Amino acid sequence: MALCVRALLGSAAARSFATLRGRNLTVPVLRCASSAPSSIQQRVDLKRRKALEGGGEKRTEAQHARGKLTARERVALLLDRDSFTELDMFVEHRCSDFGMEADHNKYPGDSVVTGHGRINGRLVYVFSQDFTVFGGSLSGAHAQKICKIMDQAMTVGAPVIGLNDSGGARIQEGVESLAGYADIFLRNVLASGVVPQISLIMGPCAGGAVYSPALTDFTFMVKDTSYLFITGPDVVKSVTNEDVTQEELGGAKTHTSVSGKPTEINFSLPLSGVAHRAFENDIDALLSLRDFFNFLPLSNKDPAPVTECHDPSDRLVPGLDTLVPFETTKAYDMLDIIHSIVDERDFFEIMPNYAKNIVVGFARMNGRTVGIVGNQPKVASGCLDINSSVKGARFVRFCDAFNIPIITFVDVPGFLPGTAQEYGGIIRHGAKLLYAFAEATVPKITIITRKAYGGAYDVMSSKHLRGDVNYAWPTAEVAVMGAKGAVQIIFRGKENQAEAEAEYMEKFANPFPAAVRGFVDDIIQPSTTRMRICRDLDVLASKKQTNPWKKHANIPL
């Protein structure tokens, strides 16, 4: 019999599946022969068939009943057709305690499928944990398989994608399982900045297992079926007497959103920001991951990917000339600017529901992958705070590690004031974003669309932090602070403050003070922004810049 993923996840997923016309995603469920094998080849065939079965038909059906694909179905959907080369299909666990040595407890391949394949023709290494075999629990053999492909990925320079669906450490193996986790963590650290690492959480991921996704570059989740937490609801209840569900404790909403369940102290509880995005179901997640993968270079030795572009690089965007409101206190949507400028309005936003006062994500300019960072005036007036600083800093450092040019759109009135921010360490966390921009050696292009006030002006990829090209729109204001606040300080206790405010605005509420000092390279018409950026990226493609030698820097963590 054959199980087809089309019918696994309901009508919504079926519609997603309809986009994959011509792809064969049926995974055969084969039965083992009852007679004993009489040759080595028969033994090989028997082991292969048993490996393909995973935990068996009943457990596969249970996996489907939860709205989840099996490990092999996920790999088949993620990778190009017939491109997957599996490694270590015959590896079995080595535990002999608690009856684990019995034949019925031995599964070829153990509880993870590993190997390499292609996504749109580009090499990638993949591991997919199999929840149908011992709940996907990690054994010494399981860890060994993952470590092998991570080592190979670093050797050849290819990304690693982990499809996580595991109940945690295999208790029967004790410390060997814990050692396996540490072996994986070491590879995560060594591979950081060498090859892109992506984690897709497609089921439970608990205990020590959570630190591997936390060490990777991007962590994505599936809504309603994936969980990330150090300790489960039962342990939380026993230790803190809190009643909490799995979804509340470690579901996709918890890790990708900002506001959560109100408490007596806070009306709105800031949540974790551990994951970068959540998807509706397995199929939506895997197809989105294929699209996301196209933005990334294969390793730190490769330039940012360039694809064929049908969107003219010299396209003017007249709507931008009137997009920024004349009133400086009136909000607008930074995403409108980003979508108007990038190729085909295609923007893959990272962490769209977390720290919404800053926007980060990937796009293309004339076919070349770029990282976009922009203040969002619609949320907290675009102020920088703790969460947005950390969100932006990590994204900038990823782009710098993998040779992706950074385009920054600035409309920032400063850092968010208040005791909550000061007590939370805004000084230290804000310094992370400053550090990331200053350290980056990739091409950096900055456009000031409106406000650039105070220290936040310096932080947002200013010319002083080695910005390569810095532009200002005619609506830009580069100043220590807004006119009203400045006048209240300079002319405190004096009359005619309205007249003084008008004088201050005439002097500072425009882009000329920065332009005459060379802090911005040009004041440009907004409609020409796309054309100017595309030209600059061509010029900066050969940029070479290095930082002083050091063992490693000491970023304010």
Short mmCIF file of N, CA and C in Angstrom, two decimals, residues 71-177:
data_model
loop_
_atom_site.label_atom_id
_atom_site.label_comp_id
_atom_site.label_asym_id
_atom_site.label_seq_id
_atom_site.Cartn_x
_atom_site.Cartn_y
_atom_site.Cartn_z
N ALA A 71 8.95 11.23 8.89
CA ALA A 71 10.29 11.76 8.64
C ALA A 71 10.65 11.69 7.15
N ARG A 72 10.35 10.57 6.52
CA ARG A 72 10.71 10.39 5.12
C ARG A 72 9.81 11.21 4.20
N GLU A 73 8.55 11.35 4.54
CA GLU A 73 7.66 12.20 3.74
C GLU A 73 8.13 13.65 3.78
N ARG A 74 8.61 14.08 4.92
CA ARG A 74 9.11 15.45 5.04
C ARG A 74 10.34 15.67 4.16
N VAL A 75 11.25 14.73 4.18
CA VAL A 75 12.45 14.84 3.34
C VAL A 75 12.06 14.86 1.86
N ALA A 76 11.11 13.99 1.48
CA ALA A 76 10.68 13.93 0.09
C ALA A 76 10.06 15.24 -0.37
N LEU A 77 9.34 15.91 0.52
CA LEU A 77 8.68 17.17 0.17
C LEU A 77 9.67 18.33 0.14
N LEU A 78 10.65 18.30 1.02
CA LEU A 78 11.62 19.40 1.11
C LEU A 78 12.59 19.41 -0.05
N LEU A 79 13.07 18.24 -0.46
CA LEU A 79 14.14 18.16 -1.44
C LEU A 79 13.59 17.98 -2.86
N ASP A 80 14.47 18.29 -3.83
CA ASP A 80 14.11 18.04 -5.22
C ASP A 80 13.86 16.55 -5.43
N ARG A 81 12.99 16.25 -6.37
CA ARG A 81 12.62 14.86 -6.62
C ARG A 81 13.85 14.02 -6.98
N ASP A 82 13.96 12.87 -6.33
CA ASP A 82 15.02 11.88 -6.59
C ASP A 82 16.42 12.42 -6.31
N SER A 83 16.54 13.45 -5.50
CA SER A 83 17.88 14.01 -5.23
C SER A 83 18.45 13.53 -3.90
N PHE A 84 17.65 12.87 -3.07
CA PHE A 84 18.11 12.52 -1.73
C PHE A 84 19.00 11.30 -1.74
N THR A 85 20.18 11.44 -1.14
CA THR A 85 21.09 10.32 -0.92
C THR A 85 21.16 10.07 0.58
N GLU A 86 20.63 8.92 1.02
CA GLU A 86 20.58 8.64 2.44
C GLU A 86 21.89 8.03 2.92
N LEU A 87 22.30 8.43 4.10
CA LEU A 87 23.50 7.90 4.74
C LEU A 87 23.12 7.16 6.01
N ASP A 88 23.86 6.12 6.34
CA ASP A 88 23.72 5.38 7.60
C ASP A 88 22.34 4.76 7.78
N MET A 89 21.79 4.21 6.71
CA MET A 89 20.48 3.55 6.82
C MET A 89 20.55 2.30 7.69
N PHE A 90 21.74 1.70 7.81
CA PHE A 90 21.86 0.43 8.55
C PHE A 90 22.29 0.61 10.00
N VAL A 91 22.54 1.86 10.42
CA VAL A 91 22.98 2.10 11.80
C VAL A 91 21.85 1.75 12.78
N GLU A 92 22.21 1.04 13.87
CA GLU A 92 21.23 0.69 14.91
C GLU A 92 21.79 1.11 16.27
N HIS A 93 20.90 1.28 17.21
CA HIS A 93 21.36 1.65 18.55
C HIS A 93 22.16 0.51 19.17
N ARG A 94 22.95 0.84 20.16
CA ARG A 94 23.85 -0.13 20.77
C ARG A 94 23.49 -0.43 22.22
N CYS A 95 22.32 0.01 22.65
CA CYS A 95 21.91 -0.18 24.05
C CYS A 95 21.48 -1.63 24.29
N SER A 96 21.93 -2.20 25.41
CA SER A 96 21.57 -3.58 25.76
C SER A 96 20.84 -3.65 27.10
N ASP A 97 20.48 -2.52 27.67
CA ASP A 97 19.77 -2.49 28.95
C ASP A 97 18.26 -2.40 28.74
N PHE A 98 17.53 -2.85 29.75
CA PHE A 98 16.07 -2.73 29.79
C PHE A 98 15.40 -3.37 28.57
N GLY A 99 15.97 -4.46 28.10
CA GLY A 99 15.37 -5.19 26.99
C GLY A 99 15.60 -4.58 25.63
N MET A 100 16.42 -3.55 25.54
CA MET A 100 16.63 -2.86 24.27
C MET A 100 17.40 -3.72 23.26
N GLU A 101 18.07 -4.79 23.76
CA GLU A 101 18.83 -5.62 22.83
C GLU A 101 17.95 -6.56 22.02
N ALA A 102 16.68 -6.68 22.36
CA ALA A 102 15.76 -7.56 21.64
C ALA A 102 15.61 -7.11 20.20
N ASP A 103 15.42 -8.11 19.30
CA ASP A 103 15.32 -7.79 17.86
C ASP A 103 14.18 -6.83 17.55
N HIS A 104 13.06 -6.96 18.29
CA HIS A 104 11.92 -6.09 17.97
C HIS A 104 12.15 -4.65 18.40
N ASN A 105 13.25 -4.40 19.14
CA ASN A 105 13.60 -3.03 19.53
C ASN A 105 14.75 -2.47 18.70
N LYS A 106 15.11 -3.18 17.63
CA LYS A 106 16.17 -2.72 16.74
C LYS A 106 15.54 -2.25 15.42
N TYR A 107 15.82 -1.01 15.05
CA TYR A 107 15.29 -0.44 13.81
C TYR A 107 16.46 0.08 12.97
N PRO A 108 16.65 -0.45 11.76
CA PRO A 108 17.72 0.07 10.91
C PRO A 108 17.56 1.58 10.69
N GLY A 109 18.63 2.32 10.90
CA GLY A 109 18.55 3.77 10.79
C GLY A 109 18.21 4.45 12.09
N ASP A 110 17.80 3.64 13.10
CA ASP A 110 17.37 4.15 14.40
C ASP A 110 16.28 5.19 14.21
N SER A 111 16.30 6.28 14.94
CA SER A 111 15.17 7.21 14.98
C SER A 111 15.44 8.52 14.24
N VAL A 112 16.30 8.47 13.22
CA VAL A 112 16.56 9.68 12.43
C VAL A 112 16.97 9.28 11.02
N VAL A 113 16.52 10.05 10.05
CA VAL A 113 16.89 9.86 8.64
C VAL A 113 17.88 10.96 8.28
N THR A 114 19.04 10.60 7.77
CA THR A 114 20.08 11.59 7.46
C THR A 114 20.60 11.40 6.04
N GLY A 115 21.11 12.48 5.48
CA GLY A 115 21.70 12.40 4.14
C GLY A 115 21.84 13.78 3.52
N HIS A 116 22.01 13.79 2.21
CA HIS A 116 22.11 15.06 1.49
C HIS A 116 21.27 15.00 0.22
N GLY A 117 20.88 16.16 -0.26
CA GLY A 117 20.06 16.25 -1.45
C GLY A 117 20.18 17.64 -2.04
N ARG A 118 19.17 18.01 -2.84
CA ARG A 118 19.20 19.31 -3.51
C ARG A 118 17.88 20.04 -3.31
N ILE A 119 17.98 21.36 -3.15
CA ILE A 119 16.80 22.22 -3.17
C ILE A 119 16.99 23.20 -4.31
N ASN A 120 16.15 23.08 -5.32
CA ASN A 120 16.29 23.87 -6.56
C ASN A 120 17.71 23.73 -7.12
N GLY A 121 18.21 22.49 -7.06
CA GLY A 121 19.51 22.17 -7.64
C GLY A 121 20.71 22.49 -6.78
N ARG A 122 20.49 23.03 -5.57
CA ARG A 122 21.60 23.43 -4.70
C ARG A 122 21.75 22.46 -3.54
N LEU A 123 23.00 22.09 -3.22
CA LEU A 123 23.30 21.05 -2.25
C LEU A 123 22.89 21.46 -0.84
N VAL A 124 22.32 20.52 -0.09
CA VAL A 124 21.98 20.73 1.31
C VAL A 124 22.05 19.41 2.05
N TYR A 125 22.47 19.45 3.31
CA TYR A 125 22.46 18.27 4.17
C TYR A 125 21.24 18.35 5.09
N VAL A 126 20.62 17.21 5.34
CA VAL A 126 19.36 17.17 6.06
C VAL A 126 19.35 16.03 7.07
N PHE A 127 18.78 16.30 8.25
CA PHE A 127 18.39 15.19 9.12
C PHE A 127 16.93 15.39 9.52
N SER A 128 16.21 14.29 9.58
CA SER A 128 14.78 14.33 9.89
C SER A 128 14.49 13.29 10.97
N GLN A 129 14.14 13.75 12.14
CA GLN A 129 13.89 12.83 13.26
C GLN A 129 12.57 12.09 13.07
N ASP A 130 12.59 10.81 13.37
CA ASP A 130 11.45 9.91 13.12
C ASP A 130 10.71 9.63 14.42
N PHE A 131 9.58 10.28 14.60
CA PHE A 131 8.82 10.12 15.84
C PHE A 131 8.19 8.74 15.96
N THR A 132 8.11 8.00 14.86
CA THR A 132 7.52 6.66 14.91
C THR A 132 8.47 5.63 15.49
N VAL A 133 9.74 5.98 15.66
CA VAL A 133 10.73 5.07 16.24
C VAL A 133 11.15 5.64 17.60
N PHE A 134 10.69 5.00 18.67
CA PHE A 134 11.01 5.44 20.04
C PHE A 134 10.73 6.94 20.24
N GLY A 135 9.67 7.42 19.63
CA GLY A 135 9.30 8.82 19.78
C GLY A 135 10.36 9.80 19.30
N GLY A 136 11.20 9.34 18.35
CA GLY A 136 12.27 10.20 17.84
C GLY A 136 13.36 10.49 18.85
N SER A 137 13.38 9.73 19.96
CA SER A 137 14.34 10.01 21.04
C SER A 137 15.78 9.85 20.56
N LEU A 138 16.66 10.64 21.16
CA LEU A 138 18.06 10.68 20.72
C LEU A 138 18.89 9.64 21.45
N SER A 139 19.45 8.74 20.68
CA SER A 139 20.39 7.73 21.20
C SER A 139 21.80 8.12 20.77
N GLY A 140 22.78 7.34 21.22
CA GLY A 140 24.15 7.58 20.77
C GLY A 140 24.28 7.42 19.27
N ALA A 141 23.61 6.43 18.70
CA ALA A 141 23.66 6.20 17.26
C ALA A 141 22.98 7.34 16.49
N HIS A 142 21.85 7.78 17.03
CA HIS A 142 21.11 8.90 16.44
C HIS A 142 22.01 10.14 16.36
N ALA A 143 22.68 10.47 17.45
CA ALA A 143 23.58 11.63 17.48
C ALA A 143 24.75 11.45 16.53
N GLN A 144 25.28 10.23 16.46
CA GLN A 144 26.41 9.93 15.58
C GLN A 144 26.04 10.22 14.13
N LYS A 145 24.84 9.86 13.73
CA LYS A 145 24.39 10.10 12.35
C LYS A 145 24.30 11.59 12.05
N ILE A 146 23.75 12.34 13.01
CA ILE A 146 23.62 13.79 12.79
C ILE A 146 25.00 14.45 12.73
N CYS A 147 25.89 14.05 13.62
CA CYS A 147 27.24 14.63 13.63
C CYS A 147 27.97 14.35 12.33
N LYS A 148 27.76 13.17 11.77
CA LYS A 148 28.45 12.82 10.52
C LYS A 148 28.06 13.76 9.40
N ILE A 149 26.76 14.02 9.23
CA ILE A 149 26.37 14.89 8.12
C ILE A 149 26.77 16.35 8.39
N MET A 150 26.80 16.75 9.66
CA MET A 150 27.24 18.12 9.96
C MET A 150 28.72 18.29 9.64
N ASP A 151 29.51 17.28 9.95
CA ASP A 151 30.94 17.32 9.63
C ASP A 151 31.14 17.39 8.11
N GLN A 152 30.38 16.58 7.38
CA GLN A 152 30.49 16.59 5.92
C GLN A 152 30.06 17.93 5.34
N ALA A 153 28.99 18.49 5.91
CA ALA A 153 28.49 19.78 5.41
C ALA A 153 29.55 20.86 5.55
N MET A 154 30.26 20.88 6.68
CA MET A 154 31.32 21.86 6.86
C MET A 154 32.48 21.61 5.92
N THR A 155 32.76 20.34 5.64
CA THR A 155 33.87 19.99 4.76
C THR A 155 33.63 20.46 3.33
N VAL A 156 32.41 20.27 2.83
CA VAL A 156 32.11 20.61 1.43
C VAL A 156 31.51 22.00 1.29
N GLY A 157 31.08 22.61 2.40
CA GLY A 157 30.49 23.95 2.35
C GLY A 157 29.05 23.93 1.88
N ALA A 158 28.17 23.33 2.68
CA ALA A 158 26.75 23.26 2.34
C ALA A 158 25.92 23.45 3.60
N PRO A 159 24.75 24.06 3.49
CA PRO A 159 23.90 24.28 4.66
C PRO A 159 23.40 22.99 5.28
N VAL A 160 22.96 23.09 6.55
CA VAL A 160 22.37 21.96 7.27
C VAL A 160 20.96 22.34 7.69
N ILE A 161 20.00 21.48 7.37
CA ILE A 161 18.62 21.68 7.80
C ILE A 161 18.23 20.52 8.70
N GLY A 162 17.75 20.85 9.90
CA GLY A 162 17.28 19.83 10.84
C GLY A 162 15.77 19.89 10.99
N LEU A 163 15.11 18.76 10.76
CA LEU A 163 13.66 18.65 10.93
C LEU A 163 13.43 17.95 12.26
N ASN A 164 13.10 18.71 13.29
CA ASN A 164 13.06 18.20 14.65
C ASN A 164 11.67 17.69 15.03
N ASP A 165 11.62 16.47 15.53
CA ASP A 165 10.38 15.87 16.02
C ASP A 165 10.77 14.75 16.97
N SER A 166 11.09 15.12 18.21
CA SER A 166 11.70 14.16 19.13
C SER A 166 11.19 14.36 20.55
N GLY A 167 11.03 13.25 21.24
CA GLY A 167 10.61 13.29 22.63
C GLY A 167 11.73 13.60 23.60
N GLY A 168 12.96 13.75 23.09
CA GLY A 168 14.09 14.08 23.95
C GLY A 168 15.12 12.97 24.01
N ALA A 169 15.89 12.93 25.09
CA ALA A 169 16.93 11.93 25.25
C ALA A 169 16.32 10.54 25.45
N ARG A 170 17.01 9.51 24.95
CA ARG A 170 16.55 8.14 25.15
C ARG A 170 16.99 7.70 26.55
N ILE A 171 16.04 7.60 27.42
CA ILE A 171 16.33 7.37 28.84
C ILE A 171 17.10 6.09 29.06
N GLN A 172 16.80 5.07 28.25
CA GLN A 172 17.45 3.77 28.44
C GLN A 172 18.97 3.86 28.24
N GLU A 173 19.43 4.86 27.50
CA GLU A 173 20.87 4.96 27.23
C GLU A 173 21.60 5.86 28.22
N GLY A 174 20.86 6.59 29.04
CA GLY A 174 21.48 7.39 30.09
C GLY A 174 22.47 8.40 29.57
N VAL A 175 23.68 8.38 30.11
CA VAL A 175 24.66 9.42 29.83
C VAL A 175 25.11 9.41 28.38
N GLU A 176 25.03 8.26 27.68
CA GLU A 176 25.44 8.23 26.27
C GLU A 176 24.55 9.15 25.44
N SER A 177 23.27 9.19 25.79
CA SER A 177 22.37 10.10 25.09
C SER A 177 22.75 11.56 25.36
#
